[in-house]
């Protein structure tokens, strides 16, 4: 991701949740998941970010780099990009309302959208890799993700 794209990711996050504070693991996780869901919703400039399966669900190493860098000139989202982000604010806020829902919803979305797993495969993968989630919660997350992102 370019420096401009990194600042746009920060700007998008701040439109939804306010000032970005990357001082804690939970805030960094929330930042990652926010941009992931904006990518799935088709918001530019996040469509081309590459996410991979990681400990807490989808993770973008390109975004992870911002935790260690300080840029002298911040590049903001365009007015069209801001409008697109704000259009999805309510959805994003609901999907990542807390650390647990953030991890579950983004993991389910990644397995459906990026790995193209069937419902049964998603449930099995979550049970295997994240046994602290109950099956009924995974099934509900699966229904919600498929509805929100219009995945058949």
Coordinates of N, CA, C and O in Angstrom, one line a residue:
X1 N 0.8 -1.2 0.0 CA 0.0 0.0 0.0 C 0.9 1.2 0.0 O 1.9 1.3 0.7
X2 N 0.5 2.2 -0.7 CA 1.3 3.4 -0.8 C 1.1 4.3 0.5 O 0.2 4.1 1.2
X3 N 2.0 5.2 0.6 CA 1.8 6.1 1.8 C 0.5 6.8 1.7 O -0.2 7.0 2.7
X4 N 0.0 7.3 0.5 CA -1.3 7.9 0.4 C -2.4 7.0 0.8 O -3.3 7.4 1.5
X5 N -2.3 5.7 0.4 CA -3.3 4.7 0.8 C -3.3 4.5 2.3 O -4.4 4.3 2.9
X6 N -2.2 4.5 2.9 CA -2.1 4.3 4.4 C -2.8 5.4 5.1 O -3.6 5.2 6.0
X7 N -2.6 6.6 4.7 CA -3.3 7.8 5.3 C -4.8 7.8 5.0 O -5.6 8.2 5.9
X8 N -5.1 7.3 3.9 CA -6.6 7.2 3.6 C -7.2 6.1 4.5 O -8.4 6.3 4.9
X9 N -6.5 5.1 4.8 CA -7.1 4.0 5.7 C -7.3 4.7 7.1 O -8.3 4.4 7.8
X10 N -6.3 5.5 7.6 CA -6.4 6.1 8.9 C -7.6 7.1 8.8 O -8.4 7.1 9.7
X11 N -7.7 7.9 7.8 CA -8.8 8.8 7.6 C -10.2 8.1 7.7 O -11.1 8.5 8.3
X12 N -10.3 7.0 7.0 CA -11.5 6.2 6.9 C -11.9 5.7 8.3 O -13.0 5.8 8.8
X13 N -10.9 5.2 9.0 CA -11.1 4.7 10.4 C -11.6 5.8 11.3 O -12.6 5.7 12.0
X14 N -11.0 7.0 11.2 CA -11.3 8.1 12.0 C -12.7 8.7 11.7 O -13.4 9.2 12.6
X15 N -13.2 8.5 10.5 CA -14.5 9.0 10.1 C -15.6 8.1 10.9 O -16.6 8.6 11.2
X16 N -15.2 6.9 11.1 CA -16.2 6.0 11.8 C -16.0 6.0 13.3 O -17.0 6.1 14.0
X17 N -14.8 5.9 13.8 CA -14.6 5.7 15.3 C -13.9 6.9 16.0 O -13.7 6.8 17.1
X18 N -13.5 7.9 15.2 CA -12.8 9.0 15.9 C -11.3 8.8 15.8 O -10.8 7.9 15.1
X19 N -10.6 9.6 16.6 CA -9.1 9.6 16.6 C -8.5 8.2 16.7 O -8.9 7.4 17.6
X20 N -7.6 7.8 15.8 CA -7.0 6.5 15.8 C -5.8 6.5 16.8 O -5.0 7.4 16.8
X21 N -5.9 5.5 17.7 CA -4.9 5.3 18.7 C -4.4 3.8 18.5 O -5.1 2.9 18.8
X22 N -3.2 3.7 18.0 CA -2.6 2.4 17.8 C -1.8 1.9 18.9 O -1.0 0.9 18.8
X23 N -2.0 2.4 20.1 CA -1.2 2.1 21.3 C -1.5 0.7 21.9 O -0.8 0.2 22.7
X24 N -2.7 0.2 21.6 CA -3.1 -1.1 22.2 C -3.4 -2.1 21.1 O -3.7 -1.7 19.9
X25 N -3.2 -3.4 21.4 CA -3.5 -4.4 20.5 C -5.0 -4.4 20.0 O -5.3 -4.5 18.8
X26 N -5.9 -4.1 20.9 CA -7.3 -4.1 20.6 C -7.6 -3.0 19.5 O -8.4 -3.2 18.6
X27 N -7.0 -1.8 19.7 CA -7.2 -0.7 18.7 C -6.6 -1.1 17.3 O -7.2 -0.8 16.3
X28 N -5.4 -1.7 17.3 CA -4.8 -2.2 16.0 C -5.7 -3.2 15.4 O -5.9 -3.2 14.1
X29 N -6.3 -4.1 16.2 CA -7.2 -5.1 15.6 C -8.4 -4.5 15.0 O -8.9 -4.8 13.9
X30 N -9.0 -3.5 15.7 CA -10.2 -2.8 15.3 C -9.9 -2.1 14.0 O -10.7 -2.1 13.0
X31 N -8.7 -1.5 13.9 CA -8.3 -0.8 12.7 C -8.2 -1.7 11.5 O -8.8 -1.5 10.4
X32 N -7.6 -2.9 11.7 CA -7.5 -3.9 10.6 C -8.8 -4.3 10.1 O -9.1 -4.4 8.9
X33 N -9.7 -4.6 11.1 CA -11.1 -5.1 10.7 C -11.9 -4.1 10.0 O -12.7 -4.4 9.1
X34 N -11.8 -2.8 10.5 CA -12.5 -1.8 9.8 C -12.2 -1.7 8.4 O -13.1 -1.6 7.5
X35 N -10.9 -1.6 8.1 CA -10.5 -1.5 6.7 C -10.8 -2.8 5.9 O -11.2 -2.7 4.7
X36 N -10.8 -3.9 6.5 CA -11.2 -5.2 5.8 C -12.6 -5.1 5.4 O -13.0 -5.4 4.2
X37 N -13.5 -4.7 6.3 CA -14.9 -4.6 5.9 C -15.2 -3.5 4.9 O -16.0 -3.7 4.0
X38 N -14.5 -2.4 4.9 CA -14.6 -1.4 3.9 C -14.2 -2.0 2.5 O -14.8 -1.7 1.5
X39 N -13.1 -2.8 2.5 CA -12.7 -3.5 1.3 C -13.8 -4.3 0.7 O -14.1 -4.2 -0.5
X40 N -14.4 -5.1 1.6 CA -15.5 -6.0 1.1 C -16.7 -5.2 0.6 O -17.4 -5.7 -0.3
X41 N -16.9 -4.0 1.2 CA -18.0 -3.2 0.8 C -17.7 -2.4 -0.5 O -18.5 -1.6 -1.0
X42 N -16.5 -2.6 -1.0 CA -16.1 -2.0 -2.3 C -15.6 -0.6 -2.2 O -15.6 0.1 -3.2
X43 N -15.2 -0.1 -1.0 CA -14.8 1.3 -0.9 C -13.3 1.4 -1.4 O -12.4 0.7 -1.0
X44 N -13.1 2.4 -2.3 CA -11.8 2.7 -2.8 C -11.1 3.5 -1.7 O -11.8 4.3 -1.0
X45 N -9.9 3.5 -1.5 CA -8.8 2.8 -2.2 C -8.5 1.4 -1.6 O -7.4 0.9 -1.7
X46 N -9.4 0.8 -0.9 CA -9.1 -0.4 -0.2 C -9.4 -1.7 -0.9 O -9.0 -2.8 -0.4
X47 N -10.0 -1.7 -2.1 CA -10.3 -2.9 -2.8 C -9.2 -3.8 -3.1 O -9.3 -5.0 -3.2
X48 N -8.0 -3.2 -3.4 CA -6.8 -4.0 -3.8 C -5.9 -4.4 -2.6 O -4.9 -5.0 -2.9
X49 N -6.3 -4.2 -1.4 CA -5.5 -4.6 -0.3 C -5.5 -6.1 -0.2 O -6.5 -6.8 -0.4
X50 N -4.4 -6.7 0.2 CA -4.3 -8.2 0.3 C -4.3 -8.5 1.8 O -3.5 -8.1 2.6
X51 N -5.3 -9.3 2.1 CA -5.5 -9.8 3.5 C -5.1 -11.3 3.5 O -5.3 -12.0 2.5
X52 N -4.6 -11.8 4.6 CA -4.3 -13.2 4.7 C -4.9 -13.7 6.0 O -5.2 -12.9 6.9
X53 N -5.1 -15.0 6.1 CA -5.7 -15.6 7.4 C -4.6 -15.5 8.4 O -3.4 -15.9 8.2
X54 N -5.0 -15.0 9.6 CA -4.0 -14.8 10.7 C -4.6 -15.2 12.0 O -5.8 -15.6 12.0
X55 N -3.9 -15.1 13.1 CA -4.4 -15.5 14.4 C -5.8 -15.0 14.8 O -6.6 -15.8 15.3
X56 N -6.1 -13.8 14.5 CA -7.4 -13.2 14.9 C -8.3 -12.9 13.7 O -9.1 -12.0 13.7
X57 N -8.1 -13.7 12.6 CA -8.8 -13.5 11.4 C -8.0 -12.8 10.3 O -6.8 -12.8 10.3
X58 N -8.7 -12.1 9.4 CA -7.9 -11.5 8.3 C -7.0 -10.4 8.7 O -7.3 -9.6 9.6
X59 N -5.8 -10.4 8.1 CA -4.8 -9.4 8.5 C -4.1 -8.9 7.2 O -3.8 -9.7 6.4
X60 N -3.8 -7.6 7.2 CA -3.1 -7.0 6.0 C -1.8 -6.5 6.5 O -1.7 -5.6 7.3
X61 N -0.7 -7.2 6.0 CA 0.6 -6.8 6.4 C 1.0 -5.4 6.0 O 1.7 -4.7 6.7
X62 N 0.4 -5.0 4.8 CA 0.6 -3.6 4.4 C 0.2 -2.6 5.4 O 0.8 -1.6 5.7
X63 N -1.0 -2.8 6.0 CA -1.5 -1.9 7.0 C -0.8 -2.0 8.3 O -0.6 -1.0 9.0
X64 N -0.3 -3.2 8.6 CA 0.5 -3.4 9.8 C 1.7 -2.6 9.8 O 2.2 -2.2 10.9
X65 N 2.3 -2.2 8.7 CA 3.4 -1.3 8.6 C 3.2 0.0 9.2 O 4.2 0.7 9.6
X66 N 2.0 0.5 9.2 CA 1.8 1.9 9.7 C 2.1 2.0 11.2 O 2.3 3.1 11.7
X67 N 2.0 0.9 11.9 CA 2.3 0.9 13.4 C 3.7 1.4 13.6 O 4.0 1.8 14.7
X68 N 4.6 1.2 12.7 CA 6.0 1.4 12.9 C 6.5 2.7 12.2 O 7.7 3.0 12.2
X69 N 5.6 3.3 11.4 CA 6.1 4.5 10.6 C 5.4 5.7 11.0 O 4.2 5.7 11.4
X70 N 6.1 6.8 10.8 CA 5.4 8.2 11.0 C 5.7 8.9 9.7 O 6.8 9.0 9.2
X71 N 4.6 9.4 9.1 CA 4.7 10.1 7.8 C 4.6 11.6 8.1 O 3.8 12.1 8.9
X72 N 5.4 12.4 7.3 CA 5.4 13.8 7.5 C 4.1 14.5 6.9 O 3.7 15.5 7.5
X73 N 3.6 14.0 5.9 CA 2.4 14.6 5.2 C 1.3 13.7 5.1 O 1.4 12.6 4.4
X74 N 0.2 14.0 5.7 CA -1.0 13.1 5.7 C -1.8 13.4 4.4 O -2.1 14.6 4.1
X75 N -2.2 12.3 3.8 CA -3.0 12.4 2.6 C -4.4 12.0 3.0 O -4.6 10.8 3.4
X76 N -5.4 12.8 2.8 CA -6.8 12.5 3.2 C -7.5 11.8 2.1 O -7.2 11.8 0.9
X77 N -8.6 11.2 2.5 CA -9.6 10.6 1.5 C -10.2 11.7 0.7 O -10.3 12.8 1.1
X78 N -10.5 11.4 -0.6 CA -11.2 12.3 -1.4 C -12.6 12.5 -0.9 O -13.1 11.6 -0.1
X79 N -13.4 13.5 -1.3 CA -14.7 13.7 -0.8 C -15.6 12.5 -1.2 O -16.5 12.0 -0.4
X80 N -15.4 11.9 -2.3 CA -16.2 10.7 -2.8 C -15.8 9.5 -1.9 O -16.7 8.7 -1.5
X81 N -14.6 9.3 -1.6 CA -14.2 8.2 -0.7 C -14.8 8.4 0.7 O -15.2 7.5 1.3
X82 N -14.7 9.6 1.2 CA -15.3 9.9 2.5 C -16.8 9.6 2.6 O -17.3 9.0 3.5
X83 N -17.5 10.0 1.5 CA -18.9 9.7 1.4 C -19.2 8.2 1.4 O -20.1 7.7 2.1
X84 N -18.4 7.5 0.7 CA -18.5 6.0 0.7 C -18.3 5.4 2.0 O -19.0 4.5 2.5
X85 N -17.3 5.9 2.7 CA -17.0 5.3 4.1 C -18.1 5.6 5.0 O -18.6 4.8 5.7
X86 N -18.6 6.9 5.0 CA -19.7 7.3 5.9 C -21.0 6.5 5.6 O -21.7 6.2 6.5
X87 N -21.2 6.2 4.4 CA -22.4 5.4 4.0 C -22.4 4.0 4.7 O -23.4 3.5 5.0
X88 N -21.2 3.5 5.0 CA -21.1 2.2 5.6 C -20.8 2.2 7.1 O -20.5 1.2 7.7
X89 N -20.8 3.4 7.7 CA -20.4 3.6 9.1 C -21.3 2.7 10.0 O -20.7 2.0 10.9
X90 N -22.5 2.6 9.9 CA -23.4 1.9 10.7 C -23.1 0.4 10.6 O -23.0 -0.3 11.6
X91 N -22.9 -0.1 9.4 CA -22.6 -1.5 9.2 C -21.3 -1.9 9.9 O -21.2 -2.9 10.6
X92 N -20.2 -1.1 9.6 CA -18.9 -1.4 10.2 C -19.0 -1.4 11.7 O -18.5 -2.2 12.4
X93 N -19.7 -0.4 12.3 CA -19.8 -0.3 13.7 C -20.4 -1.5 14.3 O -20.0 -2.0 15.4
X94 N -21.5 -2.0 13.6 CA -22.2 -3.2 14.1 C -21.3 -4.4 14.0 O -21.3 -5.3 14.9
X95 N -20.5 -4.6 12.9 CA -19.7 -5.8 12.7 C -18.6 -5.9 13.7 O -18.1 -6.9 14.0
X96 N -18.0 -4.7 14.1 CA -16.9 -4.7 15.0 C -17.2 -4.0 16.3 O -16.3 -3.2 16.8
X97 N -18.3 -4.3 16.9 CA -18.8 -3.5 18.1 C -17.9 -3.8 19.3 O -17.8 -3.0 20.2
X98 N -17.2 -5.0 19.3 CA -16.3 -5.3 20.4 C -15.3 -6.3 19.8 O -15.4 -6.7 18.6
X99 N -14.3 -6.6 20.6 CA -13.1 -7.4 20.1 C -13.6 -8.8 19.6 O -13.2 -9.3 18.6
X100 N -14.5 -9.4 20.4 CA -15.0 -10.8 20.0 C -15.8 -10.8 18.7 O -15.5 -11.6 17.8
X101 N -16.7 -9.8 18.6 CA -17.5 -9.8 17.3 C -16.6 -9.4 16.1 O -16.8 -9.9 15.0
X102 N -15.7 -8.6 16.4 CA -14.7 -8.2 15.3 C -14.0 -9.4 14.8 O -13.9 -9.6 13.6
X103 N -13.5 -10.2 15.7 CA -12.7 -11.4 15.3 C -13.6 -12.4 14.6 O -13.3 -12.9 13.5
X104 N -14.8 -12.7 15.1 CA -15.7 -13.7 14.5 C -16.2 -13.2 13.2 O -16.1 -13.9 12.2
X105 N -16.7 -12.0 13.1 CA -17.3 -11.5 11.8 C -16.3 -11.4 10.7 O -16.5 -11.8 9.6
X106 N -15.1 -10.9 11.1 CA -14.1 -10.7 10.0 C -13.5 -12.1 9.6 O -13.2 -12.3 8.4
X107 N -13.4 -13.0 10.6 CA -12.9 -14.4 10.2 C -13.9 -15.1 9.3 O -13.5 -15.7 8.3
X108 N -15.2 -15.0 9.6 CA -16.2 -15.6 8.8 C -16.2 -15.0 7.4 O -16.3 -15.7 6.4
X109 N -16.2 -13.7 7.4 CA -16.2 -13.0 6.1 C -15.0 -13.4 5.2 O -15.1 -13.6 4.0
X110 N -13.8 -13.5 5.9 CA -12.6 -13.9 5.1 C -12.8 -15.3 4.5 O -12.4 -15.5 3.4
X111 N -13.3 -16.2 5.3 CA -13.4 -17.6 4.9 C -14.4 -17.7 3.7 O -14.2 -18.5 2.8
X112 N -15.5 -16.9 3.8 CA -16.5 -17.0 2.7 C -16.0 -16.2 1.5 O -16.1 -16.7 0.4
X113 N -15.6 -15.0 1.7 CA -15.3 -14.1 0.6 C -13.9 -14.4 0.0 O -13.8 -14.4 -1.3
X114 N -12.9 -14.5 0.8 CA -11.5 -14.7 0.2 C -11.2 -16.2 0.0 O -10.5 -16.4 -1.0
X115 N -11.5 -17.0 0.9 CA -11.2 -18.5 0.7 C -12.3 -19.2 0.0 O -12.1 -20.4 -0.4
X116 N -13.5 -18.6 -0.2 CA -14.6 -19.2 -0.9 C -15.0 -20.6 -0.4 O -15.3 -21.5 -1.1
X117 N -15.0 -20.7 1.0 CA -15.4 -21.9 1.6 C -17.0 -22.0 1.7 O -17.6 -21.0 1.8
X118 N -17.5 -23.2 1.7 CA -18.9 -23.4 1.9 C -19.3 -23.1 3.4 O -18.4 -23.1 4.2
X119 N -20.6 -23.1 3.6 CA -21.0 -22.8 5.0 C -20.5 -23.9 6.0 O -20.0 -23.6 7.0
X120 N -20.6 -25.1 5.6 CA -20.1 -26.2 6.4 C -18.6 -26.1 6.6 O -18.1 -26.3 7.8
X121 N -17.8 -25.8 5.6 CA -16.4 -25.6 5.7 C -16.0 -24.5 6.7 O -15.1 -24.5 7.4
X122 N -16.8 -23.4 6.6 CA -16.5 -22.2 7.4 C -16.7 -22.6 8.9 O -15.9 -22.3 9.8
X123 N -17.9 -23.3 9.2 CA -18.2 -23.7 10.5 C -17.1 -24.6 11.1 O -16.6 -24.5 12.2
X124 N -16.6 -25.6 10.2 CA -15.6 -26.5 10.6 C -14.3 -25.8 10.9 O -13.6 -26.0 11.9
X125 N -13.9 -24.8 10.0 CA -12.6 -24.1 10.2 C -12.6 -23.2 11.4 O -11.6 -23.2 12.2
X126 N -13.7 -22.6 11.7 CA -13.8 -21.8 12.9 C -13.8 -22.7 14.1 O -13.0 -22.3 15.1
X127 N -14.4 -23.8 14.1 CA -14.4 -24.7 15.2 C -13.0 -25.2 15.5 O -12.6 -25.4 16.6
X128 N -12.3 -25.5 14.4 CA -10.9 -26.0 14.6 C -9.9 -24.9 15.0 O -9.1 -25.2 15.9
X129 N -10.0 -23.7 14.4 CA -9.0 -22.7 14.7 C -9.4 -21.7 15.8 O -8.5 -21.0 16.4
X130 N -10.7 -21.6 16.1 CA -11.2 -20.7 17.1 C -12.3 -21.4 18.0 O -13.4 -21.0 17.9
X131 N -11.9 -22.4 18.7 CA -12.8 -23.2 19.5 C -13.6 -22.4 20.6 O -14.6 -22.9 21.1
X132 N -13.2 -21.2 20.9 CA -13.9 -20.4 21.9 C -15.2 -19.9 21.4 O -16.0 -19.4 22.2
X133 N -15.5 -19.9 20.1 CA -16.7 -19.5 19.5 C -17.7 -20.6 19.5 O -17.4 -21.7 19.0
X134 N -18.9 -20.4 19.9 CA -20.0 -21.4 19.9 C -20.5 -21.5 18.5 O -20.6 -20.5 17.7
X135 N -20.9 -22.7 18.1 CA -21.4 -23.0 16.7 C -22.6 -22.1 16.4 O -22.7 -21.5 15.3
X136 N -23.5 -21.9 17.3 CA -24.7 -21.0 17.0 C -24.2 -19.6 16.7 O -24.8 -18.9 15.8
X137 N -23.2 -19.1 17.4 CA -22.7 -17.8 17.1 C -22.0 -17.7 15.7 O -22.2 -16.7 15.0
X138 N -21.3 -18.8 15.3 CA -20.7 -18.8 14.0 C -21.8 -18.9 12.9 O -21.7 -18.2 11.9
X139 N -22.8 -19.7 13.1 CA -23.9 -19.8 12.2 C -24.6 -18.4 12.0 O -24.9 -18.0 10.9
X140 N -24.8 -17.7 13.1 CA -25.5 -16.4 13.0 C -24.6 -15.4 12.3 O -25.0 -14.6 11.4
X141 N -23.3 -15.4 12.6 CA -22.3 -14.5 11.9 C -22.3 -14.8 10.4 O -22.3 -13.9 9.6
X142 N -22.4 -16.1 10.1 CA -22.4 -16.5 8.7 C -23.6 -16.0 7.9 O -23.5 -15.4 6.8
X143 N -24.7 -16.1 8.6 CA -26.0 -15.5 8.0 C -25.9 -14.0 7.8 O -26.2 -13.5 6.7
X144 N -25.4 -13.3 8.8 CA -25.3 -11.9 8.8 C -24.3 -11.4 7.7 O -24.5 -10.5 6.9
X145 N -23.1 -12.1 7.6 CA -22.1 -11.7 6.7 C -22.6 -11.9 5.2 O -22.4 -11.0 4.4
X146 N -23.3 -13.0 5.0 CA -23.8 -13.3 3.7 C -24.9 -12.3 3.3 O -25.0 -11.9 2.1
X147 N -25.7 -11.9 4.2 CA -26.7 -10.9 4.0 C -26.1 -9.5 3.7 O -26.4 -8.8 2.7
X148 N -25.2 -9.1 4.6 CA -24.6 -7.7 4.5 C -23.8 -7.6 3.2 O -23.9 -6.6 2.5
X149 N -23.0 -8.6 2.8 CA -22.2 -8.5 1.7 C -22.8 -9.2 0.4 O -22.1 -9.3 -0.6
X150 N -24.0 -9.6 0.5 CA -24.8 -10.2 -0.6 C -24.0 -11.3 -1.3 O -23.8 -11.4 -2.5
X151 N -23.5 -12.2 -0.4 CA -22.7 -13.4 -0.9 C -23.7 -14.5 -1.0 O -24.4 -14.9 0.0
X152 N -23.8 -15.2 -2.1 CA -24.8 -16.3 -2.3 C -24.2 -17.5 -1.7 O -23.1 -17.7 -1.5

